[in-house]
Coordinates of C-alpha atoms in Angstrom, one line a residue:
M1 CA -30.7 74.2 -5.5
K2 CA -32.1 70.8 -6.1
K3 CA -30.4 68.6 -8.7
I4 CA -32.3 66.3 -10.5
M5 CA -31.3 63.5 -13.1
A6 CA -33.3 61.5 -15.3
I7 CA -32.6 58.4 -17.3
L8 CA -35.4 56.3 -19.0
L9 CA -33.6 53.5 -21.1
A10 CA -35.2 49.8 -22.2
G11 CA -35.8 48.3 -19.0
S12 CA -34.0 50.7 -16.8
L13 CA -35.9 53.8 -14.9
L14 CA -33.8 55.9 -12.8
I15 CA -34.9 59.3 -11.4
I16 CA -32.8 61.1 -8.7
A17 CA -34.1 64.5 -6.9
A18 CA -31.7 65.5 -4.1
G19 CA -34.0 67.3 -1.8
F20 CA -33.9 68.8 1.8
E21 CA -34.5 66.5 4.8
Q22 CA -38.0 66.7 6.4
T23 CA -40.1 64.9 8.8
P24 CA -41.8 61.6 8.2
N25 CA -45.4 61.4 6.9
E26 CA -47.2 58.7 8.7
T27 CA -50.1 58.5 6.3
R28 CA -47.7 57.4 3.5
F29 CA -46.4 53.8 3.0
R30 CA -43.4 52.6 4.6
P31 CA -40.5 52.1 2.6
T32 CA -40.0 48.4 3.7
E33 CA -43.2 47.7 1.6
F34 CA -42.4 49.3 -1.9
G35 CA -41.2 45.5 -2.9
N36 CA -44.6 44.3 -2.1
L37 CA -46.5 47.4 -3.6
F38 CA -44.4 46.9 -6.9
L39 CA -45.2 43.2 -7.1
K40 CA -48.8 43.7 -6.8
G41 CA -48.8 46.4 -9.5
E42 CA -49.8 49.1 -7.1
Y43 CA -48.0 51.4 -9.4
E44 CA -50.1 54.2 -9.0
K45 CA -50.0 54.4 -5.1
I46 CA -46.1 54.3 -5.4
Y47 CA -46.2 57.1 -8.2
N48 CA -48.4 59.4 -5.9
Q49 CA -45.4 59.2 -3.5
T50 CA -42.7 60.1 -5.4
S51 CA -41.4 63.9 -5.6
D52 CA -42.7 66.6 -7.9
E53 CA -39.4 66.4 -9.7
F54 CA -40.0 62.8 -10.4
K55 CA -43.4 63.5 -11.6
A56 CA -42.3 66.2 -14.0
Q57 CA -39.9 64.0 -15.6
V58 CA -41.9 60.7 -16.0
P59 CA -45.8 60.9 -16.9
L60 CA -47.7 58.6 -14.9
N61 CA -48.8 56.5 -17.9
D62 CA -45.0 55.9 -18.9
F63 CA -44.0 54.9 -15.3
M64 CA -47.1 52.4 -15.4
H65 CA -46.0 51.1 -18.4
V66 CA -42.0 50.6 -17.8
S67 CA -42.8 49.3 -14.3
G68 CA -45.3 46.5 -15.8
E69 CA -43.0 45.3 -18.3
F70 CA -40.1 45.1 -15.7
N71 CA -42.7 43.0 -13.5
K72 CA -43.6 40.3 -15.9
G73 CA -42.2 36.8 -14.5
V74 CA -41.5 38.3 -11.2
S75 CA -43.1 36.3 -8.3
K76 CA -41.0 37.6 -5.3
Y77 CA -39.0 40.7 -4.6
R78 CA -36.3 40.5 -1.6
L79 CA -35.1 43.2 0.2
E80 CA -31.3 43.0 -0.1
S81 CA -29.8 46.4 1.5
T82 CA -30.6 49.5 2.9
I83 CA -27.7 52.3 3.5
L84 CA -28.1 55.7 4.5
L85 CA -26.8 58.4 2.1
S86 CA -26.7 61.9 2.9
G87 CA -30.1 62.2 4.9
N88 CA -31.7 59.7 2.2
K89 CA -31.6 56.0 2.5
Q90 CA -31.4 53.7 -0.3
Y91 CA -33.5 50.3 -0.5
I92 CA -32.2 47.6 -2.8
W93 CA -34.6 44.5 -3.8
T94 CA -34.0 41.6 -6.3
D95 CA -36.4 39.2 -7.8
Q96 CA -36.8 35.4 -7.1
S97 CA -34.3 34.8 -10.2
K98 CA -32.0 37.4 -9.4
T99 CA -32.1 38.9 -12.8
K100 CA -33.7 42.0 -12.0
G101 CA -33.0 44.8 -9.2
I102 CA -34.7 47.7 -7.8
S103 CA -33.0 50.5 -6.1
V104 CA -35.2 53.1 -4.4
I105 CA -34.1 56.6 -2.6
V106 CA -36.2 57.5 -0.1
Q107 CA -36.3 61.1 1.9
A108 CA -36.9 61.1 5.6
D109 CA -40.7 62.0 4.8
R110 CA -41.0 58.8 2.7
T111 CA -40.9 60.8 -0.5
I112 CA -39.5 58.5 -3.2
A113 CA -36.8 60.9 -5.0
G114 CA -35.0 58.0 -6.8
L115 CA -35.9 55.0 -8.5
N116 CA -33.9 52.6 -10.7
L117 CA -35.4 49.3 -12.2
L118 CA -32.4 47.5 -13.5
P119 CA -31.7 44.0 -15.4
L120 CA -29.3 42.3 -13.6
E121 CA -27.0 39.7 -15.0
P122 CA -25.6 37.2 -12.4
H123 CA -22.6 35.2 -12.8
S124 CA -23.6 31.9 -11.4
Q125 CA -20.4 30.0 -12.4
T126 CA -18.2 32.2 -10.9
D127 CA -20.5 32.7 -7.6
K128 CA -20.3 29.2 -6.4
Y129 CA -16.5 29.2 -5.9
Y130 CA -15.0 30.7 -2.7
T131 CA -11.6 30.9 -1.4
K132 CA -10.2 27.9 0.1
N133 CA -8.5 30.0 2.8
K134 CA -11.0 31.8 5.4
Y135 CA -10.3 35.4 5.7
T136 CA -10.9 38.4 8.3
M137 CA -11.8 41.8 7.1
P138 CA -8.6 43.9 6.7
V139 CA -9.7 46.5 9.6
K140 CA -9.6 47.0 13.3
N141 CA -12.8 48.4 14.1
R142 CA -16.3 48.6 12.7
W143 CA -16.4 49.7 8.7
L144 CA -19.3 50.2 6.4
V145 CA -19.4 47.8 3.4
Y146 CA -20.1 50.5 0.7
W147 CA -20.0 48.2 -2.0
G148 CA -19.9 44.5 -1.4
G149 CA -21.9 41.7 -2.9
T150 CA -23.1 39.6 -5.9
N151 CA -25.1 42.2 -8.2
V152 CA -24.3 45.5 -9.5
L153 CA -26.6 47.7 -7.1
L154 CA -24.8 46.2 -4.3
N155 CA -21.3 46.2 -5.7
Y156 CA -20.5 48.0 -8.8
H157 CA -17.4 45.9 -8.9
Y158 CA -19.3 42.7 -9.9
A159 CA -19.3 43.7 -13.7
Y160 CA -15.7 43.2 -14.0
E161 CA -14.4 39.6 -13.6
S162 CA -11.0 41.1 -12.4
Q163 CA -12.6 42.6 -9.4
R164 CA -16.2 41.0 -9.1
Y165 CA -16.1 40.0 -5.3
A166 CA -14.2 43.2 -4.0
Y167 CA -15.1 45.3 -1.1
D168 CA -14.9 49.1 -0.7
L169 CA -14.9 49.9 3.0
L170 CA -15.3 53.3 4.7
Q171 CA -16.5 54.7 8.1
M172 CA -19.8 56.8 8.3
K173 CA -21.2 58.4 10.9
K174 CA -25.0 59.6 11.0
G175 CA -25.0 59.0 7.1
Q176 CA -21.9 61.0 6.6
T177 CA -18.3 60.0 5.9
Y178 CA -16.8 63.1 6.9
K179 CA -17.3 66.3 9.1
G180 CA -16.6 69.7 8.3
N181 CA -14.8 70.7 5.0
P182 CA -15.5 67.8 2.4
L183 CA -12.2 69.0 0.4
K184 CA -10.1 68.0 3.2
N185 CA -8.6 64.4 3.6
E186 CA -8.5 64.7 7.2
N187 CA -11.9 65.4 7.7
Y188 CA -13.0 61.7 6.4
Y189 CA -13.7 59.4 9.4
A190 CA -11.7 56.6 7.4
F191 CA -8.5 58.7 6.6
G192 CA -5.6 57.5 8.7
Q193 CA -7.2 54.6 10.2
Q194 CA -5.2 51.3 10.8
V195 CA -5.3 48.8 8.0
A196 CA -4.7 45.0 8.9
A197 CA -3.5 41.9 6.9
P198 CA -6.8 39.6 6.5
L199 CA -4.7 36.3 6.7
E200 CA -1.2 35.4 7.2
G201 CA 1.2 35.4 4.1
T202 CA 4.2 36.7 2.3
V203 CA 4.1 40.6 1.3
I204 CA 5.0 40.2 -2.4
K205 CA 4.4 43.9 -3.8
T206 CA 4.0 47.3 -2.3
V207 CA 3.5 50.9 -3.7
D208 CA 4.0 53.7 -0.9
G209 CA 4.7 57.1 -2.7
L210 CA 1.7 58.3 -4.5
K211 CA 0.1 61.1 -3.0
D212 CA -3.5 61.5 -1.8
N213 CA -6.1 63.0 -3.8
V214 CA -7.6 66.2 -3.1
P215 CA -11.3 64.5 -2.3
G216 CA -13.6 64.2 -5.3
E217 CA -10.5 64.0 -7.9
L218 CA -9.1 60.9 -9.5
N219 CA -5.6 59.4 -10.4
P220 CA -6.3 57.1 -13.5
D221 CA -2.9 56.9 -14.2
H222 CA -2.4 54.7 -10.8
P223 CA -6.0 53.0 -10.0
E224 CA -4.8 51.2 -7.2
G225 CA -3.0 54.2 -5.8
N226 CA -0.6 52.9 -2.6
Y227 CA -1.3 49.3 -2.3
V228 CA -0.3 46.0 -0.9
V229 CA -0.1 42.5 -2.2
I230 CA 0.1 39.4 -0.1
K231 CA 0.5 36.2 -1.2
H232 CA -1.4 33.4 1.0
K233 CA -1.5 29.4 0.7
N234 CA -3.5 27.6 -1.8
G235 CA -2.5 30.2 -4.6
E236 CA -4.4 32.8 -3.2
Y237 CA -3.3 36.5 -3.4
S238 CA -5.1 39.5 -1.0
I239 CA -5.1 42.9 -2.6
L240 CA -5.7 46.0 -0.5
A241 CA -5.5 49.4 -2.2
H242 CA -5.6 53.3 -1.6
F243 CA -3.3 53.6 1.3
M244 CA -2.1 56.8 2.6
K245 CA 1.0 58.0 1.2
N246 CA 4.1 57.0 2.9
S247 CA 2.1 54.8 5.5
I248 CA 2.7 51.5 4.6
K249 CA 4.7 49.5 7.2
V250 CA 5.4 46.3 5.5
R251 CA 8.1 45.4 3.2
E252 CA 8.2 43.1 -0.1
G253 CA 9.4 39.7 1.2
E254 CA 8.2 40.3 4.7
K255 CA 6.0 37.5 6.1
V256 CA 2.9 38.8 8.2
K257 CA 0.3 37.3 10.4
T258 CA -3.6 38.0 10.4
G259 CA -4.3 41.4 12.0
Q260 CA -0.8 42.8 11.8
I261 CA -1.1 46.6 10.8
L262 CA -0.1 47.5 7.2
G263 CA -0.5 50.6 7.0
K264 CA -3.0 53.6 6.9
C265 CA -6.4 54.0 5.1
G266 CA -5.8 56.8 2.5
N267 CA -7.2 58.3 -0.8
S268 CA -4.6 57.4 -3.4
G269 CA -5.3 56.1 -6.8
N270 CA -9.0 56.0 -8.5
S271 CA -10.5 57.2 -5.2
T272 CA -12.8 60.1 -4.7
E273 CA -12.4 59.8 -0.7
A274 CA -10.7 57.7 1.7
H275 CA -11.6 54.2 1.7
I276 CA -10.2 50.7 1.5
H277 CA -10.5 48.2 -1.5
F278 CA -10.0 44.7 -0.5
Q279 CA -10.3 41.8 -2.8
V280 CA -8.7 38.2 -3.2
S281 CA -7.6 37.2 -6.5
S282 CA -6.3 34.1 -8.6
S283 CA -3.0 36.6 -9.2
P284 CA -1.2 39.3 -7.6
D285 CA -2.0 41.5 -10.7
I286 CA -5.4 43.1 -10.2
M287 CA -6.2 43.9 -13.5
T288 CA -5.3 40.4 -15.0
G289 CA -6.2 38.0 -12.1
K290 CA -9.7 36.9 -11.2
S291 CA -11.3 38.0 -8.2
I292 CA -12.6 35.0 -5.8
R293 CA -15.8 35.1 -3.4
I294 CA -14.1 35.5 -0.2
Q295 CA -14.8 33.1 2.7
F296 CA -14.8 34.6 5.9
E297 CA -13.6 33.2 9.1
N298 CA -16.7 34.2 11.0
G299 CA -19.0 32.8 8.3
K300 CA -20.7 36.0 7.3
E301 CA -20.7 37.8 3.9
P302 CA -21.5 41.2 4.3
V303 CA -23.2 43.3 1.6
R304 CA -23.6 46.9 0.7
G305 CA -25.2 48.8 4.0
E306 CA -24.0 46.2 6.6
Y307 CA -21.0 46.8 8.9
T308 CA -17.8 44.5 9.4
R309 CA -19.0 44.2 12.9
K310 CA -21.9 44.6 15.3

C-alpha cells in the first residue's frame, strides 16, 4: 500500500508518495537539473515527471501558480545536499539569499514523489560566530550526517537557538540504517558503536541509567537520554546525547583527551533510532544554553547527506 501525504500551505507545497523502486528512465530529466528547470519556469515539464499520486492531489494550474509565486525574486538555486532515503533520494536547493528552499524526493526511475517549497529564516547574526576551539567529530569511523547545516531543510535543529548548530550522526548502508527487524536496536548499524570526546576537557555531567527505546518510540521526559557534557577551554561545552544504557565509561570530574572513548551509541531519550546528537554550547544545559556553530579541526563543515570522513 502506497502512503501519500499532501500539504498545501501559503508558500509551502509538500507531496510525498512512497512507492516501489524502479529502474531509471533515461528519457526524463536528471534530478540534478531540477533547480535550473524550476528557475526557468519549466513547471509543466517538472509536473509531468511527478507521480500519479502527486497529480491526483495537486492540479497542474495550482502547481504552476504556487511555483510561480515562490520563484519571484530568485536569480539562482544552489544544490546544497543529496541523501539516500530508503531507496529514494532527496535533493535540497536554496536560492541566492538562502531565504527559500526546495526539497525534492526522487524515486529510482526519476519520478518526483515529494516536493517541498519552503520559506527559510536565516539566522545571520549567530551563523557568523564559530566556536573558539577546534573540534573533531565524536566518532571513530565513517558516519552519516543525517541532520546538520544552516537551514531547517538541512537541519531541523536550526529553528531552535539552544540546538541550532547540532548534528545528528548515524550509520547507513545502501540507504538503510538497519538490517533485519527494525524493532530491534541491535539491528541498527549505529547501535553499540563507540563515541569519543570531540576535544580534551573535563567531564562535568553524565547520565547513564536510562533504557534504550524500542525503535520508533520516544522518551520525552528525558529528551537527552543518556548523555555526557564536557567543559572545554574558552567557556565552551560539548554535549553528546542518546548513549546506550550503562555504556558510559567516564565519570564526572574526569579529564578526557581528544578521541578518548566516552561510551556507546544508543537509542535513549527523544530518539526513534540509534544515533548520536552532538553540539557545542555556551552552557552545560542543553535547554538554556546557546548552540555555537562548530569550527572543526579539519576545516570542513559537513551538512545533511555528507559523511564524517571519506
